[in-house]
Amino acid sequence: METKNAWEKYDKKELKEVDKLAGEYIDFLSECKTERECTERIVNIIEDAGYVELGEARNKGKKLKSGDKVYCVQMNKSVVMFKIGKRPIEQGLNILGAHIDSPRLDIKQNPLYEDSGIAYLDTHYYGGVKKYQWVTIPLALHGVVVLKDGTTVEMNVGENPEDPVFFVSDLLIHLAAEQLEKKGAKVVEGEALDIIIGNKPIKVSGKSEDESEEKADKKKKDKKDKAKDPVKEGILKILKDEYGFEEEDFLSAELEVVPAGRAREAGFDRSMVLGYGHDDRVCAYPSMKAMLISGEVDRTACCILVDKEEIGSVGATGMQSRFFENAVSEVMDLTEGYSELKLKRALAASCMLSSDVSAGFDPTYASSFDKKNAAHLGHGLVFNKFTGSRGKSGSNDANAEYIAHLRDILDKRGVVYQTAELGKVDLGGGGTIAYILALYGMNVIDSGVAVLNMHAPWEAISKADLYESLKGYVAFLECAGM
């Protein structure tokens, strides 16, 4: 079976809609490079669209009715939103799920050091990365530093044209004969991914007019003794003067190193978007937008955007926490009334699109793909019946009945879609949050957007696939369920 190329069906009106959506997404992708930044921006967007914080609704004793919209946030890193439907929640929800964390470098808790006149921040890579891809590119520093008094210092350095950027060095080609003999996983090792942040030693003041030479020499010696690492001391002074924190405050910091610069249109035809963090913000953004533009819903519509997927969905902000389940319980309590049995019925009766990116077919590396079962750029929303690795290990495997139901919905709405596997069977694999939601007994399938350069600092997607994913998500939210 051949899949359709979505570009071939667009008229002038739809082409404008494709570009408009891509422009909005480029802004989002460029300005939201961490899960905290994504959550803050999403909350601002949905509050402007009439969403009310769930705790606020509960404290006011408000009963939710069809059409009401509420949301809640977990530790500033995950968000779930609900649009109440006509039916009782006990009869199930239509759920969109995606993640808003991306592979990156994290700053360690004791990171600052100087070596041979160069100041560094020590890093620990997060998620699956090819480490050699992170050297010699401009990097930015995003995140928060929380002081002991509870004050939060927000960091975003490297994105504005006037900002400095940071970088990881690499060995010059003239001396790299031994390095180039190593396997790709060892060419650059994790402990070598420390970012360079300075090279200028702190200035030692000279003699003032009213000082004796002896006193000036002693003062200079004292300052030199204090500044055993003068470049590091210079950096600490900048951090104190410009950002208001000291070296010990790194202990309670969450700082992320990401590629510097905006996402961009790619190709002479401007058909693609090149940027950092498509995995998985290219699914998160249209999922959130689908909640805003979908009409009246029969079943309660829900969108979950979570953290920590890249490291196994663990922790209080990952999908394996009880955050989502607790949120559904609260919403149910404000609608038809909560009971544990009704909650279990609701989750088991729900349907979900676990939206995560899929590997786009790359002709340069065609031997890694089964071409007829690969996702192709421009061919629409991707469905992966299963993920996992090799023998489907760790996979959610969607039921045929559920896939048939989705085909019917999407075909009626004219959504272009395709099916895919991640690559050739024995080459590896990957997972999503799908299997976690499937534990409740609900119907779940992986869906999303095809990506080239997945997990690289700069990834590429097709504008058409972004547009078709939004259409597909809206159609799903508005359907009546199985």
Short mmCIF file of C-alpha atoms in Angstrom, two decimals:
data_model
loop_
_atom_site.label_atom_id
_atom_site.label_comp_id
_atom_site.label_asym_id
_atom_site.label_seq_id
_atom_site.Cartn_x
_atom_site.Cartn_y
_atom_site.Cartn_z
CA MET A 1 0.00 0.00 0.00
CA GLU A 2 1.24 3.45 -0.86
CA THR A 3 0.64 6.34 1.51
CA LYS A 4 -0.58 9.75 0.36
CA ASN A 5 1.57 12.85 0.23
CA ALA A 6 -0.42 15.49 2.10
CA TRP A 7 1.08 18.38 0.13
CA GLU A 8 -0.62 17.18 -3.05
CA LYS A 9 -4.13 17.77 -1.70
CA TYR A 10 -3.80 21.31 -0.30
CA ASP A 11 -5.45 24.27 -1.98
CA LYS A 12 -4.25 27.87 -1.48
CA LYS A 13 -6.38 28.31 1.63
CA GLU A 14 -5.01 25.20 3.29
CA LEU A 15 -1.44 26.09 2.35
CA LYS A 16 -1.88 29.36 4.25
CA GLU A 17 -3.25 27.43 7.25
CA VAL A 18 -0.25 25.08 7.12
CA ASP A 19 2.18 28.01 7.19
CA LYS A 20 0.23 29.84 9.90
CA LEU A 21 0.29 26.82 12.21
CA ALA A 22 3.99 26.26 11.49
CA GLY A 23 4.75 29.88 12.35
CA GLU A 24 2.97 29.60 15.69
CA TYR A 25 4.77 26.35 16.40
CA ILE A 26 8.18 27.79 15.51
CA ASP A 27 7.63 30.54 18.08
CA PHE A 28 6.61 27.99 20.71
CA LEU A 29 9.55 25.69 19.95
CA SER A 30 12.03 28.56 20.00
CA GLU A 31 10.85 30.06 23.27
CA CYS A 32 10.08 26.86 25.21
CA LYS A 33 13.22 24.74 25.44
CA THR A 34 12.64 23.18 28.85
CA GLU A 35 9.67 21.46 30.46
CA ARG A 36 9.27 24.40 32.86
CA GLU A 37 9.17 26.89 30.00
CA CYS A 38 6.68 24.73 28.11
CA THR A 39 4.41 24.43 31.13
CA GLU A 40 4.45 28.15 31.83
CA ARG A 41 3.69 29.05 28.21
CA ILE A 42 0.93 26.45 27.92
CA VAL A 43 -0.75 27.68 31.12
CA ASN A 44 -0.70 31.25 29.81
CA ILE A 45 -2.22 30.15 26.50
CA ILE A 46 -4.99 28.01 27.98
CA GLU A 47 -5.91 30.54 30.67
CA ASP A 48 -6.42 33.11 27.92
CA ALA A 49 -8.74 30.53 26.31
CA GLY A 50 -10.87 30.25 29.46
CA TYR A 51 -9.28 27.34 31.33
CA VAL A 52 -9.50 27.56 35.13
CA GLU A 53 -7.03 26.02 37.56
CA LEU A 54 -8.59 22.90 39.09
CA GLY A 55 -7.70 23.78 42.68
CA GLU A 56 -9.31 27.19 42.25
CA ALA A 57 -12.51 25.58 40.96
CA ARG A 58 -12.50 23.11 43.87
CA ASN A 59 -11.92 25.80 46.49
CA LYS A 60 -14.87 27.77 45.18
CA GLY A 61 -17.04 24.67 45.45
CA LYS A 62 -17.82 24.93 41.76
CA LYS A 63 -19.62 22.01 40.11
CA LEU A 64 -18.31 21.38 36.61
CA LYS A 65 -20.74 21.03 33.73
CA SER A 66 -20.50 20.27 30.01
CA GLY A 67 -18.27 22.81 28.28
CA ASP A 68 -16.30 23.80 31.38
CA LYS A 69 -12.51 23.79 31.05
CA VAL A 70 -10.03 23.13 33.86
CA TYR A 71 -6.34 22.32 34.21
CA CYS A 72 -3.76 21.45 36.85
CA VAL A 73 0.03 21.58 36.98
CA GLN A 74 2.49 19.22 38.65
CA MET A 75 5.65 20.84 40.05
CA ASN A 76 5.83 23.32 37.15
CA LYS A 77 6.86 20.54 34.77
CA SER A 78 3.70 18.70 33.73
CA VAL A 79 0.18 19.84 32.93
CA VAL A 80 -3.15 18.13 32.31
CA MET A 81 -6.24 19.86 30.91
CA PHE A 82 -9.87 18.81 30.66
CA LYS A 83 -12.84 19.96 28.60
CA ILE A 84 -15.96 18.52 30.23
CA GLY A 85 -18.19 16.55 27.86
CA LYS A 86 -21.91 15.80 27.78
CA ARG A 87 -21.55 12.25 29.06
CA PRO A 88 -20.54 11.30 32.60
CA ILE A 89 -16.79 10.84 32.99
CA GLU A 90 -17.51 7.30 34.19
CA GLN A 91 -18.21 6.45 30.54
CA GLY A 92 -14.64 7.32 29.57
CA LEU A 93 -12.49 10.14 28.26
CA ASN A 94 -10.80 10.87 24.95
CA ILE A 95 -7.18 11.49 25.91
CA LEU A 96 -4.26 13.04 24.07
CA GLY A 97 -0.88 12.48 25.71
CA ALA A 98 2.60 13.74 24.87
CA HIS A 99 5.80 14.70 26.67
CA ILE A 100 7.53 18.06 26.92
CA ASP A 101 11.03 17.03 28.01
CA SER A 102 13.79 16.58 25.41
CA PRO A 103 17.34 15.19 25.35
CA ARG A 104 19.86 17.74 26.63
CA LEU A 105 22.80 18.30 28.99
CA ASP A 106 22.02 18.92 32.67
CA ILE A 107 24.34 20.89 34.94
CA LYS A 108 25.60 18.84 37.89
CA GLN A 109 25.11 20.01 41.51
CA ASN A 110 28.81 20.81 42.05
CA PRO A 111 29.67 21.91 38.53
CA LEU A 112 31.98 24.93 38.45
CA TYR A 113 35.71 24.41 38.03
CA GLU A 114 38.76 25.85 36.31
CA ASP A 115 41.44 24.00 34.39
CA SER A 116 44.41 25.63 32.65
CA GLY A 117 42.78 29.05 32.61
CA ILE A 118 39.41 27.89 31.28
CA ALA A 119 36.24 27.81 33.39
CA TYR A 120 33.77 24.96 32.92
CA LEU A 121 30.39 23.74 34.10
CA ASP A 122 30.29 19.97 34.57
CA THR A 123 27.32 18.28 32.87
CA HIS A 124 25.39 15.02 32.88
CA TYR A 125 23.57 14.21 29.65
CA TYR A 126 19.83 13.56 29.87
CA GLY A 127 18.07 11.04 27.65
CA GLY A 128 19.42 9.20 24.64
CA VAL A 129 21.99 11.30 22.80
CA LYS A 130 24.82 10.80 20.35
CA LYS A 131 27.37 12.61 22.46
CA TYR A 132 29.56 13.69 19.56
CA GLN A 133 26.68 15.78 18.16
CA TRP A 134 26.86 18.19 21.11
CA VAL A 135 30.40 19.48 20.59
CA THR A 136 31.38 22.76 18.86
CA ILE A 137 27.84 24.13 18.54
CA PRO A 138 26.47 27.25 20.26
CA LEU A 139 24.70 26.32 23.49
CA ALA A 140 22.34 28.19 25.78
CA LEU A 141 21.68 27.82 29.51
CA HIS A 142 18.06 27.61 30.70
CA GLY A 143 16.53 26.83 34.06
CA VAL A 144 16.13 27.96 37.64
CA VAL A 145 18.30 28.46 40.70
CA VAL A 146 16.34 28.35 43.96
CA LEU A 147 17.95 30.13 46.92
CA LYS A 148 17.60 28.97 50.53
CA ASP A 149 15.05 31.70 51.25
CA GLY A 150 12.82 30.32 48.48
CA THR A 151 13.68 33.00 45.90
CA THR A 152 13.75 31.59 42.37
CA VAL A 153 16.31 32.96 39.92
CA GLU A 154 15.34 32.24 36.32
CA MET A 155 18.17 31.68 33.84
CA ASN A 156 17.92 32.05 30.06
CA VAL A 157 21.31 32.92 28.61
CA GLY A 158 22.32 32.41 25.00
CA GLU A 159 19.10 33.00 23.08
CA ASN A 160 19.17 36.77 22.48
CA PRO A 161 21.64 38.11 19.88
CA GLU A 162 23.42 40.16 22.56
CA ASP A 163 23.79 37.16 24.92
CA PRO A 164 26.97 35.14 25.22
CA VAL A 165 26.74 31.48 24.26
CA PHE A 166 28.57 28.44 25.60
CA PHE A 167 30.15 25.41 23.93
CA VAL A 168 31.81 22.03 24.33
CA SER A 169 35.27 21.81 22.74
CA ASP A 170 36.50 19.06 20.45
CA LEU A 171 39.95 17.87 19.44
CA LEU A 172 41.35 19.50 16.31
CA ILE A 173 41.46 17.28 13.22
CA HIS A 174 45.27 17.60 13.04
CA LEU A 175 45.66 15.64 16.29
CA ALA A 176 42.59 13.42 16.03
CA ALA A 177 44.00 10.29 14.39
CA GLU A 178 43.54 8.18 17.54
CA GLN A 179 40.19 9.74 18.38
CA LEU A 180 38.80 8.91 14.94
CA GLU A 181 39.67 5.26 15.41
CA LYS A 182 37.18 4.99 18.27
CA LYS A 183 33.60 3.78 17.95
CA GLY A 184 30.95 6.48 17.70
CA ALA A 185 29.83 5.94 21.30
CA LYS A 186 33.38 6.62 22.52
CA VAL A 187 34.52 9.43 20.20
CA VAL A 188 33.21 11.89 22.79
CA GLU A 189 32.50 10.46 26.25
CA GLY A 190 30.00 11.74 28.79
CA GLU A 191 32.56 13.29 31.14
CA ALA A 192 33.97 15.30 28.21
CA LEU A 193 30.69 17.17 27.66
CA ASP A 194 31.52 19.98 30.09
CA ILE A 195 30.62 23.39 28.73
CA ILE A 196 33.16 26.21 28.50
CA ILE A 197 31.87 29.36 30.20
CA GLY A 198 34.87 31.68 30.53
CA ASN A 199 38.56 32.40 30.07
CA LYS A 200 39.19 35.82 31.68
CA PRO A 201 40.80 35.91 35.14
CA ILE A 202 39.35 38.23 37.74
CA LYS A 203 41.11 41.59 37.70
CA VAL A 204 43.50 42.25 40.61
CA SER A 205 43.46 45.98 41.50
CA GLY A 206 46.79 47.81 41.48
CA LYS A 207 48.15 50.49 43.81
CA SER A 208 45.91 53.46 44.60
CA GLU A 209 47.36 56.98 44.90
CA ASP A 210 47.36 57.05 48.73
CA GLU A 211 48.76 53.53 49.20
CA SER A 212 52.35 52.62 49.93
CA GLU A 213 54.08 50.15 47.62
CA GLU A 214 54.35 47.65 50.48
CA LYS A 215 50.64 47.86 51.27
CA ALA A 216 49.71 47.60 47.60
CA ASP A 217 51.92 44.50 47.17
CA LYS A 218 50.36 42.85 50.23
CA LYS A 219 46.84 43.66 48.93
CA LYS A 220 47.71 42.21 45.54
CA LYS A 221 49.17 39.06 47.16
CA ASP A 222 46.07 38.57 49.32
CA LYS A 223 43.81 38.82 46.28
CA LYS A 224 45.93 36.38 44.32
CA ASP A 225 45.86 33.92 47.22
CA LYS A 226 42.08 34.26 47.36
CA ALA A 227 41.74 33.82 43.63
CA LYS A 228 43.58 30.52 43.26
CA ASP A 229 41.30 29.91 40.28
CA PRO A 230 41.05 33.47 38.95
CA VAL A 231 38.85 32.62 35.95
CA LYS A 232 36.44 30.70 38.18
CA GLU A 233 36.42 33.63 40.64
CA GLY A 234 35.59 35.95 37.78
CA ILE A 235 32.64 33.77 36.80
CA LEU A 236 31.40 33.66 40.41
CA LYS A 237 31.51 37.45 40.55
CA ILE A 238 29.39 37.66 37.38
CA LEU A 239 26.90 35.15 38.76
CA LYS A 240 26.63 37.15 41.99
CA ASP A 241 26.47 40.59 40.39
CA GLU A 242 24.23 39.81 37.42
CA TYR A 243 22.09 36.90 38.61
CA GLY A 244 22.15 37.12 42.40
CA PHE A 245 23.39 33.67 43.38
CA GLU A 246 26.57 32.08 44.68
CA GLU A 247 28.42 28.83 44.06
CA GLU A 248 26.63 26.91 46.83
CA ASP A 249 23.29 27.74 45.20
CA PHE A 250 24.09 25.30 42.39
CA LEU A 251 23.03 22.67 44.94
CA SER A 252 19.38 23.69 44.49
CA ALA A 253 19.47 24.51 40.80
CA GLU A 254 17.92 22.90 37.74
CA LEU A 255 19.93 24.19 34.80
CA GLU A 256 19.68 22.70 31.32
CA VAL A 257 22.08 23.15 28.40
CA VAL A 258 20.29 23.28 25.06
CA PRO A 259 21.18 24.35 21.51
CA ALA A 260 21.13 28.13 21.17
CA GLY A 261 18.98 29.82 18.55
CA ARG A 262 15.52 29.82 17.07
CA ALA A 263 13.85 27.07 15.11
CA ARG A 264 13.85 27.86 11.39
CA GLU A 265 12.00 27.03 8.21
CA ALA A 266 14.07 24.57 6.20
CA GLY A 267 14.40 23.94 2.47
CA PHE A 268 14.07 26.33 -0.49
CA ASP A 269 10.37 25.49 -0.49
CA ARG A 270 10.12 26.17 3.27
CA SER A 271 8.35 22.83 3.66
CA MET A 272 10.14 21.76 6.85
CA VAL A 273 11.00 23.09 10.29
CA LEU A 274 14.48 22.60 11.74
CA GLY A 275 14.74 23.09 15.48
CA TYR A 276 15.60 21.71 18.89
CA GLY A 277 13.01 19.68 20.80
CA HIS A 278 10.62 18.38 18.13
CA ASP A 279 10.73 15.21 20.24
CA ASP A 280 8.17 15.64 21.61
CA ARG A 281 6.95 19.24 21.43
CA VAL A 282 5.85 18.68 17.84
CA CYS A 283 3.14 16.44 19.33
CA ALA A 284 2.59 18.41 22.54
CA TYR A 285 1.85 21.70 20.77
CA PRO A 286 -0.89 20.43 18.40
CA SER A 287 -2.34 18.33 21.24
CA MET A 288 -2.73 21.46 23.35
CA LYS A 289 -4.06 23.44 20.38
CA ALA A 290 -6.58 20.70 19.54
CA MET A 291 -8.06 21.15 23.02
CA LEU A 292 -8.54 24.86 22.26
CA ILE A 293 -10.10 24.62 18.81
CA SER A 294 -12.19 21.45 19.17
CA GLY A 295 -15.91 22.05 19.42
CA GLU A 296 -18.44 20.72 21.89
CA VAL A 297 -17.41 17.23 22.97
CA ASP A 298 -19.55 14.21 23.77
CA ARG A 299 -16.94 12.54 25.97
CA THR A 300 -14.74 14.62 28.26
CA ALA A 301 -11.60 15.62 26.35
CA CYS A 302 -8.26 15.47 28.10
CA CYS A 303 -4.69 16.42 27.22
CA ILE A 304 -1.72 15.23 29.29
CA LEU A 305 1.70 16.85 28.74
CA VAL A 306 4.31 15.26 30.96
CA ASP A 307 7.96 15.32 31.94
CA LYS A 308 10.65 12.60 32.19
CA GLU A 309 9.59 10.45 29.21
CA GLU A 310 13.14 10.50 27.89
CA ILE A 311 14.39 8.69 31.01
CA GLY A 312 11.54 6.23 31.54
CA SER A 313 8.62 8.44 32.68
CA VAL A 314 9.80 8.16 36.29
CA GLY A 315 9.53 10.60 39.18
CA ALA A 316 6.73 12.82 40.46
CA THR A 317 6.37 14.64 37.14
CA GLY A 318 6.57 11.57 34.91
CA MET A 319 3.67 9.53 33.56
CA GLN A 320 4.33 6.74 36.06
CA SER A 321 3.34 9.03 38.95
CA ARG A 322 -0.27 9.21 40.19
CA PHE A 323 -0.59 12.83 39.05
CA PHE A 324 -2.95 12.09 36.16
CA GLU A 325 -5.07 9.61 38.09
CA ASN A 326 -5.45 12.10 40.95
CA ALA A 327 -6.45 14.85 38.53
CA VAL A 328 -9.18 12.68 36.97
CA SER A 329 -10.43 11.87 40.47
CA GLU A 330 -10.70 15.57 41.31
CA VAL A 331 -12.54 16.36 38.09
CA MET A 332 -14.91 13.45 38.63
CA ASP A 333 -15.59 14.70 42.16
CA LEU A 334 -16.65 18.07 40.74
CA THR A 335 -18.93 16.51 38.12
CA GLU A 336 -20.91 13.37 38.94
CA GLY A 337 -19.15 12.63 42.23
CA TYR A 338 -16.13 10.46 42.91
CA SER A 339 -15.84 6.83 43.82
CA GLU A 340 -12.94 4.46 43.28
CA LEU A 341 -15.09 2.14 41.23
CA LYS A 342 -16.31 4.93 38.96
CA LEU A 343 -12.74 6.10 38.47
CA LYS A 344 -11.63 2.61 37.43
CA ARG A 345 -14.57 2.38 35.03
CA ALA A 346 -13.75 5.77 33.56
CA LEU A 347 -10.11 4.95 32.89
CA ALA A 348 -10.87 1.51 31.48
CA ALA A 349 -13.49 2.99 29.12
CA SER A 350 -11.16 5.74 27.88
CA CYS A 351 -9.40 5.96 24.52
CA MET A 352 -5.98 7.53 24.09
CA LEU A 353 -3.60 8.72 21.42
CA SER A 354 -0.15 8.49 22.98
CA SER A 355 1.47 11.10 20.78
CA ASP A 356 5.20 10.79 20.29
CA VAL A 357 7.47 11.22 17.31
CA SER A 358 8.31 8.47 14.88
CA ALA A 359 11.51 7.94 12.91
CA GLY A 360 11.21 9.55 9.50
CA PHE A 361 12.54 7.48 6.61
CA ASP A 362 15.97 8.78 5.67
CA PRO A 363 17.20 7.66 2.21
CA THR A 364 20.80 8.32 3.28
CA TYR A 365 20.44 5.56 5.87
CA ALA A 366 17.87 3.42 4.05
CA SER A 367 19.43 0.16 5.24
CA SER A 368 18.20 0.86 8.79
CA PHE A 369 14.53 0.99 7.74
CA ASP A 370 11.87 -1.28 6.33
CA LYS A 371 10.81 1.27 3.71
CA LYS A 372 7.25 0.03 3.23
CA ASN A 373 6.70 0.14 7.02
CA ALA A 374 8.45 3.45 7.68
CA ALA A 375 7.07 6.93 8.30
CA HIS A 376 7.70 9.38 5.45
CA LEU A 377 7.94 13.14 5.80
CA GLY A 378 4.88 14.86 4.36
CA HIS A 379 2.68 11.77 4.47
CA GLY A 380 0.65 12.84 7.50
CA LEU A 381 -0.02 11.71 11.05
CA VAL A 382 1.86 8.53 11.97
CA PHE A 383 0.38 5.57 13.85
CA ASN A 384 2.63 2.96 15.42
CA LYS A 385 0.55 -0.09 16.33
CA PHE A 386 3.41 -1.08 18.63
CA THR A 387 6.76 0.30 19.72
CA GLY A 388 9.23 -1.47 22.02
CA SER A 389 12.41 -3.10 20.79
CA ARG A 390 13.22 -6.19 18.78
CA GLY A 391 10.54 -8.70 19.81
CA LYS A 392 8.17 -5.84 20.81
CA SER A 393 9.73 -5.78 24.28
CA GLY A 394 8.22 -3.07 26.45
CA SER A 395 5.51 -2.29 23.91
CA ASN A 396 1.90 -1.35 24.01
CA ASP A 397 0.32 -3.22 21.10
CA ALA A 398 -2.97 -1.61 20.02
CA ASN A 399 -6.06 -3.70 19.29
CA ALA A 400 -7.19 -4.08 15.69
CA GLU A 401 -10.72 -2.98 16.68
CA TYR A 402 -9.37 0.32 18.02
CA ILE A 403 -7.31 0.96 14.90
CA ALA A 404 -10.37 0.33 12.72
CA HIS A 405 -12.31 2.84 14.84
CA LEU A 406 -9.60 5.46 14.32
CA ARG A 407 -9.40 4.81 10.58
CA ASP A 408 -13.11 5.47 10.31
CA ILE A 409 -12.85 8.76 12.23
CA LEU A 410 -9.88 10.09 10.28
CA ASP A 411 -11.14 9.05 6.85
CA LYS A 412 -14.43 10.84 7.46
CA ARG A 413 -12.51 14.03 8.32
CA GLY A 414 -10.09 13.76 5.40
CA VAL A 415 -7.01 13.44 7.64
CA VAL A 416 -3.90 12.12 5.90
CA TYR A 417 -2.23 9.42 8.00
CA GLN A 418 0.23 6.56 7.71
CA THR A 419 1.41 3.59 9.76
CA ALA A 420 4.99 2.81 10.66
CA GLU A 421 7.51 0.93 12.74
CA LEU A 422 10.58 2.60 14.20
CA GLY A 423 13.08 0.74 12.02
CA LYS A 424 14.24 -2.73 11.11
CA VAL A 425 13.22 -5.32 13.67
CA ASP A 426 16.63 -6.26 15.07
CA LEU A 427 18.27 -2.83 15.06
CA GLY A 428 16.86 -1.45 18.31
CA GLY A 429 13.70 0.37 19.26
CA GLY A 430 12.16 2.80 21.67
CA GLY A 431 9.18 3.40 23.93
CA THR A 432 6.59 6.01 24.82
CA ILE A 433 4.09 6.63 27.61
CA ALA A 434 1.50 4.41 25.88
CA TYR A 435 2.09 1.25 27.93
CA ILE A 436 1.61 3.18 31.20
CA LEU A 437 -1.91 4.33 30.31
CA ALA A 438 -2.68 0.89 28.89
CA LEU A 439 -2.27 -0.47 32.44
CA TYR A 440 -5.72 0.96 33.18
CA GLY A 441 -7.20 -1.24 30.46
CA MET A 442 -7.99 1.60 28.08
CA ASN A 443 -7.45 1.54 24.32
CA VAL A 444 -4.13 3.22 23.51
CA ILE A 445 -2.13 3.63 20.33
CA ASP A 446 1.06 5.53 19.56
CA SER A 447 0.63 8.38 17.12
CA GLY A 448 2.65 11.40 16.17
CA VAL A 449 4.88 13.11 13.64
CA ALA A 450 7.80 11.78 11.59
CA VAL A 451 11.17 13.31 12.49
CA LEU A 452 14.55 13.34 10.80
CA ASN A 453 17.66 13.55 13.05
CA MET A 454 15.65 12.35 16.05
CA HIS A 455 17.41 13.11 19.38
CA ALA A 456 19.99 15.29 17.66
CA PRO A 457 20.46 18.92 18.76
CA TRP A 458 18.62 19.96 15.58
CA GLU A 459 15.72 17.82 14.35
CA ALA A 460 13.53 18.25 11.26
CA ILE A 461 9.82 17.77 10.60
CA SER A 462 7.41 18.48 7.74
CA LYS A 463 4.94 21.33 8.15
CA ALA A 464 2.32 19.14 6.47
CA ASP A 465 2.67 16.46 9.14
CA LEU A 466 2.24 19.04 11.90
CA TYR A 467 -0.95 20.27 10.22
CA GLU A 468 -2.38 16.78 9.70
CA SER A 469 -1.62 15.86 13.31
CA LEU A 470 -3.67 18.83 14.52
CA LYS A 471 -6.59 17.83 12.28
CA GLY A 472 -6.35 14.25 13.50
CA TYR A 473 -6.25 15.24 17.16
CA VAL A 474 -9.31 17.46 16.80
CA ALA A 475 -11.21 14.67 15.05
CA PHE A 476 -10.27 12.26 17.84
CA LEU A 477 -11.37 14.60 20.65
CA GLU A 478 -14.71 15.23 18.98
CA CYS A 479 -15.52 11.56 18.32
CA ALA A 480 -18.10 9.74 20.42
CA GLY A 481 -15.81 6.88 21.45
CA MET A 482 -15.99 3.20 20.58
#
